[in-house]
Coordinates of C-alpha atoms in Angstrom, one line a residue:
M1310 CA 0.0 0.0 0.0
R1311 CA 0.9 3.6 -0.4
I1312 CA 0.3 5.4 2.9
A1313 CA 0.4 9.1 3.6
I1314 CA 0.5 10.2 7.2
L1315 CA -0.6 13.8 7.9
S1316 CA 0.2 14.9 11.4
C1317 CA 3.1 16.3 13.5
F1318 CA 6.6 14.9 13.1
Y1319 CA 10.1 16.2 14.0
P1320 CA 10.8 19.0 14.7
Y1321 CA 7.6 19.0 16.8
R1322 CA 8.1 17.4 20.2
G1323 CA 5.9 15.4 22.5
G1324 CA 4.1 12.1 22.6
I1325 CA 2.0 12.5 19.5
S1326 CA 5.0 13.3 17.4
Q1327 CA 6.9 10.3 18.9
F1328 CA 4.0 8.0 18.3
N1329 CA 3.8 9.1 14.6
T1330 CA 7.5 8.5 14.2
Y1331 CA 7.4 5.0 15.5
L1332 CA 4.3 4.2 13.4
L1333 CA 6.0 5.6 10.3
K1334 CA 9.1 3.5 10.7
E1335 CA 7.1 0.3 11.4
L1336 CA 4.7 0.8 8.4
S1337 CA 7.6 1.6 6.2
K1338 CA 8.9 -2.0 6.6
K1339 CA 6.1 -3.3 4.4
H1340 CA 4.6 -0.3 2.6
S1341 CA 5.5 2.9 0.8
V1342 CA 4.9 5.5 3.4
K1343 CA 5.4 9.3 3.3
A1344 CA 5.1 11.8 6.2
F1345 CA 3.3 15.1 5.7
N1346 CA 4.0 17.5 8.5
F1347 CA 2.4 20.7 9.9
S1348 CA 4.1 23.9 8.8
R1349 CA 2.4 25.3 11.8
Q1350 CA 0.8 23.1 14.4
Y1351 CA -0.8 25.8 16.7
P1352 CA -0.7 29.6 16.6
G1353 CA 1.5 30.8 19.4
F1354 CA -1.3 32.3 21.4
L1355 CA -3.2 28.9 21.5
F1356 CA -0.2 27.0 22.7
P1357 CA 0.0 26.9 26.5
G1358 CA 3.6 25.5 26.8
K1359 CA 7.0 27.1 26.3
T1360 CA 7.8 25.7 22.9
Q1361 CA 6.2 23.4 20.4
K1362 CA 9.5 22.2 18.9
V1363 CA 12.5 20.2 20.0
T1364 CA 15.4 22.0 21.6
Q1365 CA 19.1 21.2 21.9
Q1366 CA 18.4 19.3 25.1
D1367 CA 16.0 16.9 23.4
S1368 CA 17.1 13.7 21.7
A1369 CA 14.1 13.4 19.5
Q1370 CA 14.3 11.1 16.4
M1371 CA 14.6 12.9 13.2
V1372 CA 12.5 11.8 10.3
E1373 CA 12.1 13.1 6.8
S1374 CA 8.7 14.8 6.3
V1375 CA 7.1 17.4 4.0
P1376 CA 5.7 20.5 5.9
V1377 CA 2.4 21.2 4.1
L1378 CA -0.3 22.3 6.5
D1379 CA -0.7 25.4 8.5
T1380 CA -3.7 24.4 10.7
A1381 CA -4.7 28.0 11.3
N1382 CA -4.6 29.1 7.6
P1383 CA -7.4 27.7 5.4
L1384 CA -5.5 28.9 2.4
T1385 CA -3.0 26.0 2.9
Y1386 CA -5.7 23.3 3.0
R1387 CA -5.9 22.9 -0.8
K1388 CA -2.1 23.2 -1.2
A1389 CA -1.6 20.5 1.4
A1390 CA -4.2 18.3 -0.3
K1391 CA -2.5 18.8 -3.7
K1392 CA 0.9 17.7 -2.3
I1393 CA -0.6 14.6 -0.7
A1394 CA -2.6 13.7 -3.7
E1395 CA 0.5 13.9 -5.9
F1396 CA 1.9 11.0 -3.8
E1397 CA -1.2 9.0 -4.9
P1398 CA -1.8 7.3 -1.6
D1399 CA -4.2 4.4 -1.1
V1400 CA -4.5 5.4 2.6
L1401 CA -4.4 8.8 4.3
L1402 CA -3.7 8.5 8.0
T1403 CA -4.4 11.4 10.4
R1404 CA -4.2 11.8 14.1
Y1405 CA -7.1 13.4 16.0
W1406 CA -6.7 14.5 19.6
M1407 CA -8.6 17.8 19.9
S1408 CA -11.3 19.6 18.1
Y1409 CA -9.0 22.4 17.0
F1410 CA -7.7 20.1 14.2
A1411 CA -11.1 19.1 12.8
P1412 CA -11.5 21.9 10.2
S1413 CA -8.0 21.6 8.8
L1414 CA -7.6 17.8 8.8
G1415 CA -11.2 17.1 7.9
S1416 CA -11.0 19.5 4.9
V1417 CA -7.7 18.0 3.6
C1418 CA -9.1 14.5 3.9
S1419 CA -12.1 15.5 1.9
I1420 CA -10.1 17.3 -0.8
V1421 CA -7.6 14.5 -1.3
A1422 CA -10.4 11.9 -1.6
K1423 CA -12.1 14.0 -4.3
R1424 CA -8.8 14.4 -6.2
Q1425 CA -8.2 10.7 -6.1
K1426 CA -11.7 10.0 -7.3
K1427 CA -11.2 12.2 -10.3
K1428 CA -8.2 10.0 -11.2
G1429 CA -10.3 6.9 -10.8
K1430 CA -8.5 5.9 -7.6
A1431 CA -10.1 5.1 -4.3
L1432 CA -8.7 6.6 -1.0
K1433 CA -9.3 5.3 2.5
N1434 CA -9.2 8.1 5.1
I1435 CA -8.2 6.5 8.4
A1436 CA -8.0 8.5 11.7
I1437 CA -6.2 7.4 14.8
A1438 CA -8.1 9.1 17.6
D1439 CA -6.6 9.7 21.0
N1440 CA -9.8 11.5 22.0
I1441 CA -13.0 12.3 20.3
I1442 CA -14.2 14.8 22.9
P1443 CA -11.2 16.5 24.6
H1444 CA -10.8 16.5 28.4
E1445 CA -11.2 20.3 28.6
K1446 CA -14.6 20.5 27.0
H1447 CA -16.1 23.3 24.8
F1448 CA -19.5 23.7 23.2
F1449 CA -18.1 23.2 19.7
D1450 CA -16.3 19.9 20.4
T1451 CA -19.1 17.6 19.3
P1452 CA -20.1 19.4 16.0
L1453 CA -16.4 19.7 15.0
A1454 CA -15.8 16.0 15.8
K1455 CA -18.8 15.1 13.7
F1456 CA -17.4 17.1 10.8
F1457 CA -14.1 15.3 11.0
V1458 CA -15.4 11.8 11.5
A1459 CA -17.9 12.1 8.6
R1460 CA -14.9 12.5 6.3
Q1461 CA -13.2 9.3 7.4
S1462 CA -13.5 5.8 6.0
G1463 CA -12.8 4.3 9.4
V1464 CA -11.4 5.3 12.9
I1465 CA -9.0 3.6 15.1
T1466 CA -9.2 4.5 18.8
L1467 CA -6.6 3.8 21.5
S1468 CA -9.1 2.8 24.1
H1469 CA -12.6 1.4 24.3
A1470 CA -13.7 4.5 26.2
V1471 CA -12.8 6.6 23.1
E1472 CA -14.5 4.1 20.8
K1473 CA -17.7 4.5 22.9
E1474 CA -17.5 8.3 22.5
L1475 CA -17.1 7.8 18.7
Q1476 CA -20.1 5.6 18.4
Q1477 CA -22.2 8.2 20.3
I1478 CA -21.5 10.8 17.7
N1479 CA -21.5 8.5 14.6
S1480 CA -22.8 5.0 15.1
Q1481 CA -22.2 4.1 11.4
I1482 CA -18.5 4.7 11.2
P1483 CA -16.4 1.5 11.1
S1484 CA -14.0 1.5 14.1
T1485 CA -11.8 -0.7 16.2
T1486 CA -9.7 -0.2 19.3
I1487 CA -5.9 -0.9 19.2
P1488 CA -4.1 -0.2 22.5
H1489 CA -1.3 2.4 22.6
P1490 CA 2.0 0.6 22.0
L1491 CA 4.9 0.9 24.4
Y1492 CA 7.6 3.5 23.8
T1493 CA 11.1 2.2 23.6
N1494 CA 13.1 5.3 22.8
F1495 CA 13.9 6.4 26.4
G1496 CA 16.7 3.9 27.1
E1497 CA 17.0 1.2 29.6
K1498 CA 16.1 1.4 33.3
T1499 CA 19.1 2.5 35.4
D1500 CA 20.2 1.9 39.0
V1501 CA 17.6 3.1 41.5
L1502 CA 20.0 4.8 43.9
F1503 CA 21.8 6.6 41.1
A1504 CA 18.5 7.7 39.6
R1505 CA 17.1 9.0 42.8
K1506 CA 20.2 11.1 43.5
Q1507 CA 20.2 12.5 40.0
I1508 CA 16.7 13.8 40.3
G1509 CA 17.2 15.4 43.7
L1510 CA 16.7 13.0 46.6
Q1511 CA 19.1 13.7 49.4
G1512 CA 20.3 11.8 52.5
S1513 CA 22.2 8.7 53.2
D1514 CA 22.1 5.9 50.7
A1515 CA 20.0 3.8 53.1
D1516 CA 17.5 6.7 53.6
I1517 CA 17.2 7.3 49.9
L1518 CA 16.6 3.7 49.1
N1519 CA 14.1 3.5 51.9
R1520 CA 11.9 6.2 50.4
K1521 CA 8.6 5.4 48.9
V1522 CA 8.8 7.4 45.6
L1523 CA 5.6 8.4 43.8
L1524 CA 6.0 9.8 40.3
F1525 CA 3.6 12.2 38.6
F1526 CA 4.9 12.5 35.0
G1527 CA 4.0 14.5 31.9
L1528 CA 2.3 17.7 31.0
I1529 CA 0.6 19.4 33.9
R1530 CA -3.0 20.2 33.0
D1531 CA -6.1 20.7 35.2
Y1532 CA -7.8 17.4 34.2
K1533 CA -4.7 15.4 35.2
G1534 CA -5.4 16.0 38.9
L1535 CA -2.1 17.1 40.3
D1536 CA -3.9 19.2 42.8
L1537 CA -5.6 16.0 44.1
L1538 CA -2.3 14.2 44.5
L1539 CA -0.8 17.2 46.3
E1540 CA -3.7 17.3 48.6
A1541 CA -3.3 13.6 49.3
M1542 CA 0.3 14.0 50.5
P1543 CA -0.4 15.3 54.0
L1544 CA -2.7 12.4 54.5
L1545 CA 0.0 9.8 54.0
K1546 CA 1.8 8.2 56.9
G1547 CA 5.3 7.2 56.2
N1548 CA 8.4 8.1 54.3
Y1549 CA 6.9 9.1 51.0
T1550 CA 8.5 11.4 48.4
L1551 CA 6.4 12.8 45.5
V1552 CA 8.3 13.7 42.3
V1553 CA 6.4 15.9 39.8
A1554 CA 8.1 16.0 36.4
G1555 CA 6.6 17.9 33.5
E1556 CA 5.8 21.2 31.9
T1557 CA 2.8 23.2 33.1
Y1558 CA 0.2 24.0 30.5
G1559 CA -1.4 27.0 32.0
S1560 CA -0.5 28.4 35.4
F1561 CA 1.3 26.6 38.2
E1562 CA -0.2 29.0 40.8
P1563 CA -3.0 26.8 42.0
Y1564 CA -0.5 24.0 42.8
K1565 CA 1.9 26.5 44.4
Q1566 CA -0.9 27.6 46.7
I1567 CA -1.4 24.0 47.9
I1568 CA 2.4 23.6 48.4
E1569 CA 2.7 26.9 50.4
S1570 CA -0.4 26.1 52.6
N1571 CA 0.0 25.2 56.3
R1572 CA -1.4 21.7 55.9
F1573 CA 1.4 20.9 53.4
A1574 CA 4.2 22.1 55.6
S1575 CA 5.0 18.7 57.0
C1576 CA 5.6 17.1 53.6
K1577 CA 7.1 20.0 51.7
K1578 CA 10.6 18.6 52.2
N1579 CA 9.4 15.4 50.5
L1580 CA 8.4 17.1 47.3
I1581 CA 10.6 17.3 44.2
I1582 CA 9.4 19.4 41.3
A1583 CA 10.9 19.6 37.8
D1584 CA 8.4 22.0 36.2
Q1585 CA 9.8 21.7 32.6
Y1586 CA 9.5 19.5 29.6
I1587 CA 11.6 16.4 30.4
P1588 CA 14.2 15.7 27.6
D1589 CA 14.0 12.1 26.3
H1590 CA 17.4 11.2 27.7
D1591 CA 16.3 12.1 31.3
V1592 CA 13.0 10.2 31.2
K1593 CA 14.6 7.0 32.3
L1594 CA 16.0 8.7 35.5
Y1595 CA 12.5 9.6 36.7
F1596 CA 11.0 6.2 36.0
S1597 CA 14.0 4.3 37.4
A1598 CA 13.7 6.3 40.6
A1599 CA 10.0 5.6 41.1
D1600 CA 8.2 2.8 43.0
V1601 CA 4.9 3.6 41.3
C1602 CA 3.6 6.1 38.7
V1603 CA 0.4 7.9 39.9
L1604 CA -2.2 9.2 37.4
P1605 CA -4.8 11.1 39.5
Y1606 CA -6.8 12.1 36.5
K1607 CA -10.2 13.8 36.8
S1608 CA -11.1 12.6 33.3
A1609 CA -9.2 10.4 30.8
T1610 CA -9.6 8.3 27.7
Q1611 CA -6.1 6.7 27.7
S1612 CA -2.7 7.9 28.6
G1613 CA 0.7 7.7 26.8
I1614 CA 2.2 8.0 30.3
S1615 CA 1.0 4.5 31.1
A1616 CA 2.9 3.2 28.0
I1617 CA 6.1 4.9 29.2
S1618 CA 5.6 3.6 32.7
W1619 CA 5.1 0.0 31.5
S1620 CA 8.2 0.2 29.3
F1621 CA 10.2 0.7 32.5
D1622 CA 8.2 -2.0 34.5
I1623 CA 6.6 0.6 36.8
P1624 CA 3.1 -0.2 38.0
L1625 CA 0.3 2.4 38.1
I1626 CA -2.0 3.9 40.6
T1627 CA -4.9 5.6 38.8
T1628 CA -8.3 7.0 39.3
P1629 CA -11.2 5.0 37.8
V1630 CA -11.8 7.1 34.7
G1631 CA -12.0 6.2 31.0
G1632 CA -9.6 3.8 29.4
L1633 CA -7.4 3.8 32.5
V1634 CA -9.8 1.3 34.0
E1635 CA -9.1 -1.1 31.1
S1636 CA -5.4 -0.7 31.3
V1637 CA -5.0 -1.1 35.0
R1638 CA -7.8 -3.2 36.5
E1639 CA -8.3 -5.6 33.5
A1640 CA -4.6 -5.9 32.8
G1641 CA -3.6 -6.1 36.5
T1642 CA -0.9 -3.6 36.2
G1643 CA -1.5 -1.6 39.4
M1644 CA -4.4 -0.2 41.5
L1645 CA -7.4 1.9 40.9
T1646 CA -8.8 4.3 43.6
D1647 CA -12.4 4.0 44.7
A1648 CA -13.1 7.7 43.9
I1649 CA -11.5 10.8 42.5
S1650 CA -10.4 12.5 45.6
P1651 CA -7.3 13.2 47.8
E1652 CA -8.6 10.7 50.4
A1653 CA -9.1 7.9 47.9
L1654 CA -5.6 8.5 46.5
A1655 CA -4.0 8.4 49.9
Q1656 CA -5.8 5.2 50.8
T1657 CA -4.8 3.5 47.6
I1658 CA -1.2 4.6 47.8
E1659 CA -0.9 3.2 51.3
K1660 CA -2.6 0.0 50.3
Y1661 CA -0.3 -0.4 47.3
F1662 CA 2.8 -0.4 49.6
A1663 CA 1.1 -2.4 52.4
E1664 CA 0.1 -5.2 50.1
N1665 CA 3.5 -5.4 48.4
R1666 CA 2.2 -6.8 45.1
K1667 CA 4.7 -5.0 42.9
E1668 CA 6.2 -8.2 41.6
E1669 CA 2.8 -9.4 40.6
Y1670 CA 2.1 -6.2 38.7
I1671 CA 5.5 -6.3 37.0
Y1672 CA 4.8 -9.8 35.8
N1673 CA 1.5 -8.7 34.3
I1674 CA 3.2 -5.8 32.7
S1675 CA 5.8 -8.2 31.1
Q1676 CA 2.9 -10.2 29.6
L1677 CA 1.2 -7.1 28.4
K1678 CA 4.4 -5.9 26.7
K1679 CA 4.2 -8.9 24.3
E1680 CA 0.9 -7.5 23.0
L1681 CA 1.8 -3.8 22.9
S1682 CA 4.5 -3.8 20.2
W1683 CA 4.6 -1.4 17.3
E1684 CA 4.7 -4.5 15.0
T1685 CA 1.4 -5.7 16.5
F1686 CA -0.2 -2.2 16.2
A1687 CA 0.8 -1.8 12.6
Q1688 CA -0.4 -5.3 11.7
K1689 CA -3.8 -4.7 13.3
L1690 CA -4.0 -1.3 11.6
E1691 CA -3.3 -3.0 8.2
D1692 CA -5.9 -5.7 8.9
F1693 CA -8.5 -3.0 9.7
I1694 CA -7.8 -1.1 6.5
K1695 CA -8.1 -4.2 4.4
K1696 CA -11.6 -4.9 5.8
L1697 CA -12.9 -1.5 4.8

């Protein structure tokens, strides 16, 4: 097959770009694949982080791509479609994770399909959807999602929770769920003592090794519930350390207020914050240092953080939302809280360490790894396309 992928690639950074790079390389083993990139992903005023692109500190994988689409400029839609159509693809793959992209990606998919039809060639538009309705909801999310989905031949979701959302807005669209594969670009797990010292834990070697290290990793956004985890810290009894590693999208002020409050005073010394985008080569330090990765999300469909955590054999503690229920309870890779609250988080964290089932969770993760390869994802994607 000739497959065009229209999404973000190097020099854009982040999980979506990394996912696309892995998929491009895997599909290229059997098919003729070409990457079509954004010339502009977001206008600056819409992007809440520091930079959209890789920096000198990042070790992102470089791939060849053609920058064709300015998502904020409708004048580029036809130009992008023309470039893609010149490749004469059998399949046009796009990524969908927020409604902002619906007008640009949906329009390009439609135009390429019409151009191919004029040549007497069929095109299958396939979307890989991280979300259908974003976590931070707006009144226009559903109509824009409907616009985009209506221009697809089929949709692949990364969790059953997202597939359910998809069917609610378009019950006729062919769809399937293929779980998020594991990332393998962050290196091997390193010595725990070395890792803990590198990220800032202090004290004697014995004290450092005796710490119960909780990791909150990834972009800090309201729906990810860092405030709930911070509120849970004073409720914990024992030698816990919370490591927060990731860039804040928005303001860190609400979290700072919790940290500076009187109730947090007793555990402030047990908090390590790296409020920045974590370069690829440092990711292994944070996961090697952790006993467990905590995802205190207020809403979720699936999470790329779980894929990173599993790649380092680190179990999860999560709230019972969206696709996280499938990936933790059903796979046996950690614990779910009973509710979305600081109290429930604290109870589950203490239960996790008291029951000492880490080796059981790690074994289940090792079994899951066999299913979550990029080869498996690409093969299931190909099988889905052939059935359409």
